[in-house]
Amino acid sequence: MESMKKLLMLGSTGRGTKELLSEAKRRGIYTIITDNLSIEQSPTKKYADESWMISTSEIDLLEKKCRSCNIEAIMNGISTYNISVAMELCKRLGLPCYATPEAWNYTIDKRAFKDLCISCNVPVAQDYYVSKNPTEKELQSVQYPVVVKAIDQSANRGMSYCNNKDELITACKYARSMSSSDTVIVERKLVGREYTAWYALAGGKVSLINFASMYNQPGYPSNCYSVTTTHTNKLARYLKEVDPFFKKALKKAGCEEGIAWIEMMLDQDGHFYVLETGYRMSGDMMARVHKTVSNFDTYSWLVDVASGKKHIESDLPQTQEEEPQRCGCSYILWSENEGEISRIDGLDEIGNISGININIDGNLKVGSKVNKHQYLFVITFDTKDSDEMCNIIKNINETVKIYDQNNNDIVIRYTDFSSLNAGE
């Protein structure tokens, strides 16, 4: 056991927060969590030894409170905002933080990240320069279809697909309206399945934790990816086309410690093209799966860093070279329409499926208001093979019902099991 430290967790609603708190408490660390939500509004606060009602935007007040309470470590879940707060507080207090502002910038600035990829031969989609007041020459150089993105937004905010000049001009204005920058990205539209890869970092060295396929229910937006699974037949192609170059990019970016991931698409031309990166845990809760399937504990790794342990290369997991023996899965239930939740059925039943370790993450309850295509719950588990994974998803589909105020079941269910089982 470590000597008693005091750890401050920034924010109570970020996915992964409970797991980080549990790991810290397992080590005998005294845990405190802060934001401006009550325990009734955010039950995660009850997992900590102590809670504060201080917003994470009150950095000066938090600094003063941390000094008076002798805080020795600062962490947060997946919130990009709270990571920036953690970096600033750690700098002021002289505490360890895995991320630096320089390295973190590649997560929030898509233009900087794309330029980094190009410099390291990481494959990215062809892009086009379009200024705020585009010239005819700039517009004529664009080959359609294209996608337009705001450089500093995630979850497809500010993004549009364009098939002609008029749509492009409108999309650029929209992207800038959603952004703090006049710079937009205009790039060739890719068509295909998305994939993701997670990495552990130690002393500037990098190891691939896991590579996985992502699936959305046919007929729904691709960003509503319902299933992420370690079962995939594209690992060899990834190791050849992307992995060595992205490792160089992480090093060049100054990513020395912690966890990072990338998302990419396997285009219809048969090649991977990287879309974005995150210098943090991913929101699909695959870190839970990696504990059992990839034998790597993300939560322990991050608590190590925040507690002052300096990882070295020999601490890294062996970089992935083949598909894991067990099949890991994150199944996200999305809302088909907006509404107010009137009833939730079946979660307890699936949590007790015999022989399967299932975790359910989400704060949704009766009375919660949800938007169209919003996360409802994230369900993670691992199985002996892809057949069993598909059967568990079918069981969840049949058992879990989430109703709106009109008694309509609003869950988007994944049913394309032939593609999922094939690992395409």
CSV table of C-alpha atoms in Angstrom, one decimal:
chain,number,residue,atom,x,y,z
A,1,MET,CA,0.0,0.0,0.0
A,2,GLU,CA,1.2,3.5,-0.7
A,3,SER,CA,1.4,6.1,2.0
A,4,MET,CA,-1.8,8.1,2.3
A,5,LYS,CA,-2.0,10.7,-0.4
A,6,LYS,CA,-4.8,13.1,-1.2
A,7,LEU,CA,-6.1,12.9,-4.8
A,8,LEU,CA,-8.4,15.5,-6.3
A,9,MET,CA,-10.7,14.3,-9.1
A,10,LEU,CA,-11.9,17.0,-11.4
A,11,GLY,CA,-15.5,16.5,-12.5
A,12,SER,CA,-17.9,13.7,-11.5
A,13,THR,CA,-19.7,13.0,-14.8
A,14,GLY,CA,-16.8,11.9,-17.0
A,15,ARG,CA,-16.7,8.2,-18.0
A,16,GLY,CA,-13.9,6.4,-16.3
A,17,THR,CA,-14.1,8.6,-13.2
A,18,LYS,CA,-15.5,5.8,-10.9
A,19,GLU,CA,-12.8,3.3,-12.1
A,20,LEU,CA,-10.0,5.8,-11.4
A,21,LEU,CA,-11.5,6.6,-7.9
A,22,SER,CA,-11.8,2.9,-7.1
A,23,GLU,CA,-8.1,2.2,-8.1
A,24,ALA,CA,-6.9,5.1,-6.0
A,25,LYS,CA,-8.9,4.0,-3.0
A,26,ARG,CA,-7.6,0.4,-3.4
A,27,ARG,CA,-4.2,1.9,-2.9
A,28,GLY,CA,-5.2,3.7,0.3
A,29,ILE,CA,-5.3,7.1,-1.4
A,30,TYR,CA,-7.7,9.6,0.1
A,31,THR,CA,-10.0,10.7,-2.8
A,32,ILE,CA,-11.8,14.1,-3.2
A,33,ILE,CA,-14.0,14.9,-6.2
A,34,THR,CA,-15.1,18.4,-7.2
A,35,ASP,CA,-17.6,20.1,-9.5
A,36,ASN,CA,-20.7,22.2,-9.1
A,37,LEU,CA,-23.1,19.2,-9.1
A,38,SER,CA,-24.8,17.8,-6.0
A,39,ILE,CA,-24.6,14.1,-5.1
A,40,GLU,CA,-28.3,13.9,-6.2
A,41,GLN,CA,-27.4,15.3,-9.6
A,42,SER,CA,-24.2,13.2,-10.0
A,43,PRO,CA,-24.2,10.0,-7.9
A,44,THR,CA,-20.5,9.4,-8.8
A,45,LYS,CA,-19.6,11.8,-6.0
A,46,LYS,CA,-20.5,9.2,-3.4
A,47,TYR,CA,-17.6,7.0,-4.6
A,48,ALA,CA,-15.1,9.5,-3.3
A,49,ASP,CA,-14.1,10.0,0.4
A,50,GLU,CA,-15.0,13.6,0.2
A,51,SER,CA,-16.6,16.0,-2.3
A,52,TRP,CA,-16.4,19.7,-3.0
A,53,MET,CA,-19.0,22.0,-4.6
A,54,ILE,CA,-16.4,24.0,-6.6
A,55,SER,CA,-16.7,24.2,-10.4
A,56,THR,CA,-13.7,23.1,-12.3
A,57,SER,CA,-13.8,26.4,-14.1
A,58,GLU,CA,-12.9,28.1,-10.8
A,59,ILE,CA,-9.2,27.5,-11.2
A,60,ASP,CA,-7.9,30.1,-8.8
A,61,LEU,CA,-10.3,29.0,-6.1
A,62,LEU,CA,-9.3,25.3,-6.7
A,63,GLU,CA,-5.6,26.2,-6.5
A,64,LYS,CA,-6.2,27.9,-3.1
A,65,LYS,CA,-8.2,25.0,-1.8
A,66,CYS,CA,-5.7,22.4,-3.0
A,67,ARG,CA,-2.9,24.2,-1.2
A,68,SER,CA,-4.9,24.5,2.0
A,69,CYS,CA,-5.8,20.8,1.9
A,70,ASN,CA,-2.4,19.5,0.8
A,71,ILE,CA,-3.6,17.9,-2.4
A,72,GLU,CA,-0.8,15.7,-3.8
A,73,ALA,CA,-2.3,14.4,-7.0
A,74,ILE,CA,-4.9,15.6,-9.6
A,75,MET,CA,-6.8,13.6,-12.2
A,76,ASN,CA,-10.0,13.6,-14.3
A,77,GLY,CA,-12.0,11.2,-16.5
A,78,ILE,CA,-12.4,11.7,-20.2
A,79,SER,CA,-13.5,15.4,-20.2
A,80,THR,CA,-11.3,17.4,-22.5
A,81,TYR,CA,-12.0,20.6,-20.6
A,82,ASN,CA,-11.0,19.1,-17.3
A,83,ILE,CA,-7.7,17.8,-18.8
A,84,SER,CA,-6.8,21.4,-19.6
A,85,VAL,CA,-7.7,22.3,-16.0
A,86,ALA,CA,-5.6,19.5,-14.6
A,87,MET,CA,-2.6,20.6,-16.6
A,88,GLU,CA,-2.9,24.1,-15.3
A,89,LEU,CA,-3.5,23.1,-11.7
A,90,CYS,CA,-0.6,20.6,-11.8
A,91,LYS,CA,1.7,23.3,-13.2
A,92,ARG,CA,0.7,25.8,-10.5
A,93,LEU,CA,1.1,23.2,-7.7
A,94,GLY,CA,4.2,21.4,-9.0
A,95,LEU,CA,2.3,18.1,-9.3
A,96,PRO,CA,2.8,15.4,-12.0
A,97,CYS,CA,0.6,15.4,-15.0
A,98,TYR,CA,1.0,13.0,-18.0
A,99,ALA,CA,-0.1,15.6,-20.6
A,100,THR,CA,1.6,18.9,-21.5
A,101,PRO,CA,-0.2,21.8,-23.3
A,102,GLU,CA,2.1,21.3,-26.3
A,103,ALA,CA,1.3,17.6,-26.7
A,104,TRP,CA,-2.4,18.1,-25.8
A,105,ASN,CA,-2.8,20.7,-28.6
A,106,TYR,CA,-2.8,17.9,-31.2
A,107,THR,CA,-6.0,16.5,-29.6
A,108,ILE,CA,-7.9,19.8,-29.9
A,109,ASP,CA,-6.4,21.3,-33.1
A,110,LYS,CA,-7.3,19.0,-36.1
A,111,ARG,CA,-5.1,21.1,-38.4
A,112,ALA,CA,-2.0,20.7,-36.2
A,113,PHE,CA,-2.7,17.0,-35.9
A,114,LYS,CA,-3.1,16.5,-39.6
A,115,ASP,CA,0.1,18.4,-40.3
A,116,LEU,CA,1.9,16.2,-37.7
A,117,CYS,CA,0.6,13.1,-39.4
A,118,ILE,CA,1.8,14.3,-42.8
A,119,SER,CA,5.2,15.0,-41.4
A,120,CYS,CA,5.5,11.4,-40.0
A,121,ASN,CA,3.9,9.6,-43.0
A,122,VAL,CA,0.8,8.7,-41.1
A,123,PRO,CA,-1.9,8.2,-43.9
A,124,VAL,CA,-4.5,10.9,-43.9
A,125,ALA,CA,-7.2,12.0,-46.5
A,126,GLN,CA,-6.2,14.5,-49.2
A,127,ASP,CA,-7.2,18.0,-48.1
A,128,TYR,CA,-7.7,21.3,-49.9
A,129,TYR,CA,-7.0,24.8,-48.8
A,130,VAL,CA,-10.1,27.1,-48.7
A,131,SER,CA,-9.6,30.6,-47.2
A,132,LYS,CA,-12.2,32.6,-45.3
A,133,ASN,CA,-13.0,34.4,-48.6
A,134,PRO,CA,-12.2,31.7,-51.1
A,135,THR,CA,-10.8,32.4,-54.5
A,136,GLU,CA,-12.2,30.8,-57.6
A,137,LYS,CA,-8.9,29.0,-58.0
A,138,GLU,CA,-9.3,27.5,-54.5
A,139,LEU,CA,-12.8,26.4,-55.2
A,140,GLN,CA,-12.0,24.8,-58.5
A,141,SER,CA,-9.2,22.8,-57.0
A,142,VAL,CA,-11.6,20.8,-54.8
A,143,GLN,CA,-12.7,17.4,-56.0
A,144,TYR,CA,-16.0,16.2,-54.6
A,145,PRO,CA,-17.4,14.7,-52.4
A,146,VAL,CA,-15.5,16.3,-49.4
A,147,VAL,CA,-16.1,16.7,-45.7
A,148,VAL,CA,-15.7,20.1,-43.9
A,149,LYS,CA,-14.6,20.1,-40.2
A,150,ALA,CA,-14.1,22.7,-37.6
A,151,ILE,CA,-10.5,22.3,-36.3
A,152,ASP,CA,-11.3,22.5,-32.6
A,153,GLN,CA,-14.6,20.5,-32.3
A,154,SER,CA,-15.3,16.8,-31.6
A,155,ALA,CA,-18.3,14.5,-31.9
A,156,ASN,CA,-18.9,15.8,-35.5
A,157,ARG,CA,-19.9,19.3,-34.3
A,158,GLY,CA,-19.4,21.7,-37.1
A,159,MET,CA,-19.0,18.9,-39.7
A,160,SER,CA,-20.7,18.7,-43.1
A,161,TYR,CA,-20.5,16.6,-46.3
A,162,CYS,CA,-20.4,18.5,-49.6
A,163,ASN,CA,-21.0,17.6,-53.2
A,164,ASN,CA,-20.6,20.9,-54.9
A,165,LYS,CA,-19.3,24.5,-54.6
A,166,ASP,CA,-22.4,26.0,-53.0
A,167,GLU,CA,-22.6,23.3,-50.3
A,168,LEU,CA,-18.8,23.8,-49.6
A,169,ILE,CA,-19.2,27.6,-49.1
A,170,THR,CA,-22.2,27.1,-46.7
A,171,ALA,CA,-20.3,24.3,-44.8
A,172,CYS,CA,-17.2,26.4,-44.3
A,173,LYS,CA,-19.3,29.2,-42.8
A,174,TYR,CA,-21.1,26.7,-40.6
A,175,ALA,CA,-17.8,25.2,-39.4
A,176,ARG,CA,-16.4,28.6,-38.6
A,177,SER,CA,-19.5,29.5,-36.6
A,178,MET,CA,-18.9,26.5,-34.4
A,179,SER,CA,-15.2,27.2,-33.9
A,180,SER,CA,-12.9,29.7,-32.3
A,181,SER,CA,-10.8,29.7,-35.4
A,182,ASP,CA,-11.2,30.8,-39.0
A,183,THR,CA,-9.3,27.8,-40.2
A,184,VAL,CA,-11.3,24.8,-41.4
A,185,ILE,CA,-10.4,21.4,-42.8
A,186,VAL,CA,-11.7,20.5,-46.2
A,187,GLU,CA,-10.7,16.9,-47.2
A,188,ARG,CA,-11.7,14.0,-49.4
A,189,LYS,CA,-14.8,12.2,-48.0
A,190,LEU,CA,-13.9,8.7,-47.0
A,191,VAL,CA,-16.3,5.8,-47.2
A,192,GLY,CA,-15.8,2.7,-45.0
A,193,ARG,CA,-15.6,1.2,-41.5
A,194,GLU,CA,-13.9,3.0,-38.7
A,195,TYR,CA,-11.3,1.5,-36.4
A,196,THR,CA,-9.5,2.6,-33.3
A,197,ALA,CA,-6.2,1.9,-31.6
A,198,TRP,CA,-5.0,2.6,-28.0
A,199,TYR,CA,-1.4,3.1,-26.9
A,200,ALA,CA,0.5,3.2,-23.6
A,201,LEU,CA,3.4,5.6,-23.2
A,202,ALA,CA,6.4,5.6,-20.9
A,203,GLY,CA,9.4,7.8,-21.1
A,204,GLY,CA,8.6,8.7,-24.7
A,205,LYS,CA,8.4,5.0,-25.7
A,206,VAL,CA,5.1,3.7,-27.1
A,207,SER,CA,3.3,0.3,-27.1
A,208,LEU,CA,0.1,-0.7,-28.9
A,209,ILE,CA,-2.4,-1.9,-26.3
A,210,ASN,CA,-5.2,-2.9,-28.7
A,211,PHE,CA,-6.6,-2.4,-32.2
A,212,ALA,CA,-10.3,-2.7,-32.6
A,213,SER,CA,-13.2,-2.5,-35.2
A,214,MET,CA,-16.1,-0.1,-34.8
A,215,TYR,CA,-19.6,-0.8,-36.1
A,216,ASN,CA,-22.7,1.4,-36.5
A,217,GLN,CA,-26.2,0.1,-37.1
A,218,PRO,CA,-26.8,0.3,-40.8
A,219,GLY,CA,-29.1,3.3,-41.7
A,220,TYR,CA,-27.8,5.4,-38.8
A,221,PRO,CA,-25.0,8.0,-38.7
A,222,SER,CA,-21.5,6.5,-38.6
A,223,ASN,CA,-20.6,8.5,-35.5
A,224,CYS,CA,-23.3,6.5,-33.6
A,225,TYR,CA,-21.0,3.6,-33.4
A,226,SER,CA,-22.8,0.9,-31.5
A,227,VAL,CA,-20.1,-1.8,-31.1
A,228,THR,CA,-16.4,-1.6,-30.6
A,229,THR,CA,-14.7,-4.9,-30.5
A,230,THR,CA,-11.2,-6.5,-30.3
A,231,HIS,CA,-12.4,-9.1,-32.8
A,232,THR,CA,-11.0,-7.9,-36.2
A,233,ASN,CA,-9.3,-9.3,-39.2
A,234,LYS,CA,-7.6,-6.0,-40.1
A,235,LEU,CA,-4.8,-6.0,-37.5
A,236,ALA,CA,-2.0,-7.0,-39.9
A,237,ARG,CA,-2.9,-4.2,-42.3
A,238,TYR,CA,-3.0,-1.7,-39.5
A,239,LEU,CA,0.5,-2.8,-38.2
A,240,LYS,CA,1.9,-2.3,-41.7
A,241,GLU,CA,0.1,0.9,-42.8
A,242,VAL,CA,-0.3,3.0,-39.6
A,243,ASP,CA,1.3,1.7,-36.4
A,244,PRO,CA,5.0,2.5,-37.0
A,245,PHE,CA,4.3,5.9,-38.4
A,246,PHE,CA,1.8,6.9,-35.6
A,247,LYS,CA,4.4,5.8,-33.0
A,248,LYS,CA,6.8,8.3,-34.6
A,249,ALA,CA,4.0,11.0,-34.5
A,250,LEU,CA,3.4,10.5,-30.8
A,251,LYS,CA,7.1,10.9,-30.1
A,252,LYS,CA,7.3,14.0,-32.3
A,253,ALA,CA,4.2,15.5,-30.6
A,254,GLY,CA,6.0,15.2,-27.2
A,255,CYS,CA,3.6,12.6,-25.8
A,256,GLU,CA,5.8,11.1,-23.1
A,257,GLU,CA,3.5,9.4,-20.6
A,258,GLY,CA,-0.1,8.2,-20.2
A,259,ILE,CA,-2.6,6.9,-22.8
A,260,ALA,CA,-3.4,7.9,-26.3
A,261,TRP,CA,-5.7,6.6,-29.1
A,262,ILE,CA,-6.5,7.3,-32.7
A,263,GLU,CA,-9.5,6.7,-34.9
A,264,MET,CA,-9.2,5.9,-38.6
A,265,MET,CA,-11.2,4.7,-41.5
A,266,LEU,CA,-10.5,1.8,-43.9
A,267,ASP,CA,-11.6,3.6,-47.1
A,268,GLN,CA,-13.2,1.8,-50.1
A,269,ASP,CA,-9.8,2.1,-51.8
A,270,GLY,CA,-8.5,-0.6,-49.3
A,271,HIS,CA,-6.2,1.7,-47.2
A,272,PHE,CA,-6.4,3.2,-43.8
A,273,TYR,CA,-6.7,7.0,-43.3
A,274,VAL,CA,-6.3,8.5,-39.8
A,275,LEU,CA,-9.1,10.8,-38.6
A,276,GLU,CA,-8.3,12.1,-35.1
A,277,THR,CA,-6.5,11.4,-31.9
A,278,GLY,CA,-7.1,11.6,-28.2
A,279,TYR,CA,-4.5,12.0,-25.5
A,280,ARG,CA,-6.8,10.5,-22.9
A,281,MET,CA,-9.1,7.5,-22.3
A,282,SER,CA,-11.8,6.9,-24.8
A,283,GLY,CA,-15.5,7.3,-24.1
A,284,ASP,CA,-16.5,3.8,-25.1
A,285,MET,CA,-15.0,2.4,-21.8
A,286,MET,CA,-12.8,0.0,-23.7
A,287,ALA,CA,-10.2,0.5,-20.9
A,288,ARG,CA,-12.4,-1.9,-18.9
A,289,VAL,CA,-12.1,-4.5,-21.6
A,290,HIS,CA,-8.3,-4.0,-21.9
A,291,LYS,CA,-7.9,-5.2,-18.3
A,292,THR,CA,-9.1,-8.7,-19.1
A,293,VAL,CA,-8.5,-9.1,-22.8
A,294,SER,CA,-5.2,-7.2,-23.3
A,295,ASN,CA,-3.9,-7.6,-19.8
A,296,PHE,CA,-3.3,-3.9,-19.4
A,297,ASP,CA,-4.9,-1.8,-16.6
A,298,THR,CA,-5.4,1.8,-18.0
A,299,TYR,CA,-6.7,3.0,-14.6
A,300,SER,CA,-3.8,1.8,-12.7
A,301,TRP,CA,-1.4,3.2,-15.3
A,302,LEU,CA,-2.9,6.7,-15.0
A,303,VAL,CA,-3.1,6.6,-11.2
A,304,ASP,CA,0.6,5.7,-11.2
A,305,VAL,CA,1.4,8.8,-13.2
A,306,ALA,CA,-0.7,11.2,-11.1
A,307,SER,CA,0.8,9.7,-7.9
A,308,GLY,CA,4.3,10.5,-9.1
A,309,LYS,CA,5.5,7.1,-10.4
A,310,LYS,CA,7.7,7.5,-13.5
A,311,HIS,CA,7.1,4.6,-15.9
A,312,ILE,CA,10.0,3.2,-17.9
A,313,GLU,CA,10.0,1.3,-21.1
A,314,SER,CA,10.1,-2.1,-19.4
A,315,ASP,CA,6.7,-1.2,-17.7
A,316,LEU,CA,5.0,-1.1,-21.1
A,317,PRO,CA,2.8,-3.9,-22.2
A,318,GLN,CA,4.0,-6.0,-25.1
A,319,THR,CA,2.8,-4.3,-28.3
A,320,GLN,CA,-0.1,-6.1,-29.9
A,321,GLU,CA,0.9,-8.4,-32.7
A,322,GLU,CA,-2.2,-10.8,-33.0
A,323,GLU,CA,-5.9,-10.8,-32.1
A,324,PRO,CA,-6.4,-11.5,-28.3
A,325,GLN,CA,-7.6,-14.9,-27.2
A,326,ARG,CA,-10.8,-13.5,-25.7
A,327,CYS,CA,-13.2,-11.2,-27.5
A,328,GLY,CA,-13.8,-7.8,-25.9
A,329,CYS,CA,-16.8,-5.6,-26.6
A,330,SER,CA,-18.2,-2.2,-25.8
A,331,TYR,CA,-21.9,-2.0,-26.8
A,332,ILE,CA,-23.3,1.6,-26.7
A,333,LEU,CA,-27.0,2.1,-26.6
A,334,TRP,CA,-28.0,5.3,-28.5
A,335,SER,CA,-31.3,7.2,-28.5
A,336,GLU,CA,-33.2,7.1,-31.8
A,337,ASN,CA,-35.2,10.3,-30.9
A,338,GLU,CA,-35.2,13.0,-28.3
A,339,GLY,CA,-37.5,12.7,-25.3
A,340,GLU,CA,-37.9,12.3,-21.6
A,341,ILE,CA,-37.2,8.9,-20.0
A,342,SER,CA,-40.3,7.4,-18.4
A,343,ARG,CA,-39.1,3.8,-17.8
A,344,ILE,CA,-35.9,1.7,-18.0
A,345,ASP,CA,-36.2,-2.1,-18.0
A,346,GLY,CA,-33.8,-4.9,-18.2
A,347,LEU,CA,-30.4,-3.5,-16.9
A,348,ASP,CA,-30.4,-5.6,-13.8
A,349,GLU,CA,-31.2,-8.8,-15.8
A,350,ILE,CA,-28.3,-8.4,-18.2
A,351,GLY,CA,-26.0,-7.5,-15.3
A,352,ASN,CA,-26.5,-11.0,-14.0
A,353,ILE,CA,-25.9,-13.1,-17.1
A,354,SER,CA,-24.2,-16.2,-15.9
A,355,GLY,CA,-20.5,-16.6,-16.6
A,356,ILE,CA,-20.1,-13.1,-18.2
A,357,ASN,CA,-18.6,-10.1,-16.4
A,358,ILE,CA,-20.8,-7.3,-17.7
A,359,ASN,CA,-20.3,-3.6,-16.6
A,360,ILE,CA,-23.0,-0.9,-17.3
A,361,ASP,CA,-22.0,2.7,-17.3
A,362,GLY,CA,-24.4,5.7,-17.5
A,363,ASN,CA,-26.3,8.1,-15.2
A,364,LEU,CA,-29.6,8.0,-17.1
A,365,LYS,CA,-32.7,7.7,-15.0
A,366,VAL,CA,-36.5,8.3,-15.1
A,367,GLY,CA,-37.0,11.9,-15.8
A,368,SER,CA,-33.8,12.4,-17.7
A,369,LYS,CA,-34.1,14.4,-21.0
A,370,VAL,CA,-32.1,13.0,-23.9
A,371,ASN,CA,-31.3,14.3,-27.4
A,372,LYS,CA,-31.6,12.5,-30.6
A,373,HIS,CA,-28.5,10.2,-31.2
A,374,GLN,CA,-27.3,10.6,-27.6
A,375,TYR,CA,-25.3,8.0,-25.5
A,376,LEU,CA,-27.8,6.2,-23.2
A,377,PHE,CA,-25.7,3.4,-21.6
A,378,VAL,CA,-22.3,1.8,-22.4
A,379,ILE,CA,-22.2,-1.9,-21.7
A,380,THR,CA,-18.8,-3.6,-21.7
A,381,PHE,CA,-18.0,-7.3,-21.5
A,382,ASP,CA,-15.7,-10.0,-22.8
A,383,THR,CA,-16.4,-13.5,-24.2
A,384,LYS,CA,-14.6,-16.6,-25.4
A,385,ASP,CA,-15.3,-15.8,-29.0
A,386,SER,CA,-17.2,-13.6,-31.5
A,387,ASP,CA,-20.2,-16.0,-31.6
A,388,GLU,CA,-20.7,-15.6,-27.8
A,389,MET,CA,-20.3,-11.8,-28.2
A,390,CYS,CA,-23.1,-11.7,-30.8
A,391,ASN,CA,-25.3,-13.8,-28.5
A,392,ILE,CA,-24.8,-11.4,-25.6
A,393,ILE,CA,-25.7,-8.4,-27.8
A,394,LYS,CA,-28.8,-10.2,-28.9
A,395,ASN,CA,-29.7,-10.9,-25.3
A,396,ILE,CA,-29.2,-7.2,-24.5
A,397,ASN,CA,-31.4,-6.2,-27.4
A,398,GLU,CA,-34.2,-8.4,-26.2
A,399,THR,CA,-33.9,-7.4,-22.6
A,400,VAL,CA,-33.1,-3.7,-22.3
A,401,LYS,CA,-36.0,-1.3,-23.0
A,402,ILE,CA,-35.8,2.5,-22.5
A,403,TYR,CA,-39.1,4.3,-23.0
A,404,ASP,CA,-39.8,8.0,-23.6
A,405,GLN,CA,-42.8,10.0,-22.4
A,406,ASN,CA,-45.0,8.5,-25.1
A,407,ASN,CA,-44.0,5.0,-24.1
A,408,ASN,CA,-41.9,4.5,-27.2
A,409,ASP,CA,-38.7,2.4,-26.9
A,410,ILE,CA,-36.0,4.8,-28.2
A,411,VAL,CA,-33.0,2.4,-28.2
A,412,ILE,CA,-31.0,2.0,-31.4
A,413,ARG,CA,-30.1,-1.7,-31.5
A,414,TYR,CA,-27.2,-3.2,-33.4
A,415,THR,CA,-28.3,-6.2,-35.6
A,416,ASP,CA,-25.7,-6.6,-38.4
A,417,PHE,CA,-24.3,-9.8,-36.8
A,418,SER,CA,-22.8,-11.3,-40.0
A,419,SER,CA,-20.4,-8.3,-40.4
A,420,LEU,CA,-19.6,-8.3,-36.6
A,421,ASN,CA,-18.9,-12.0,-36.5
A,422,ALA,CA,-16.7,-11.8,-39.6
A,423,GLY,CA,-14.5,-9.2,-38.0
A,424,GLU,CA,-14.6,-7.1,-41.2
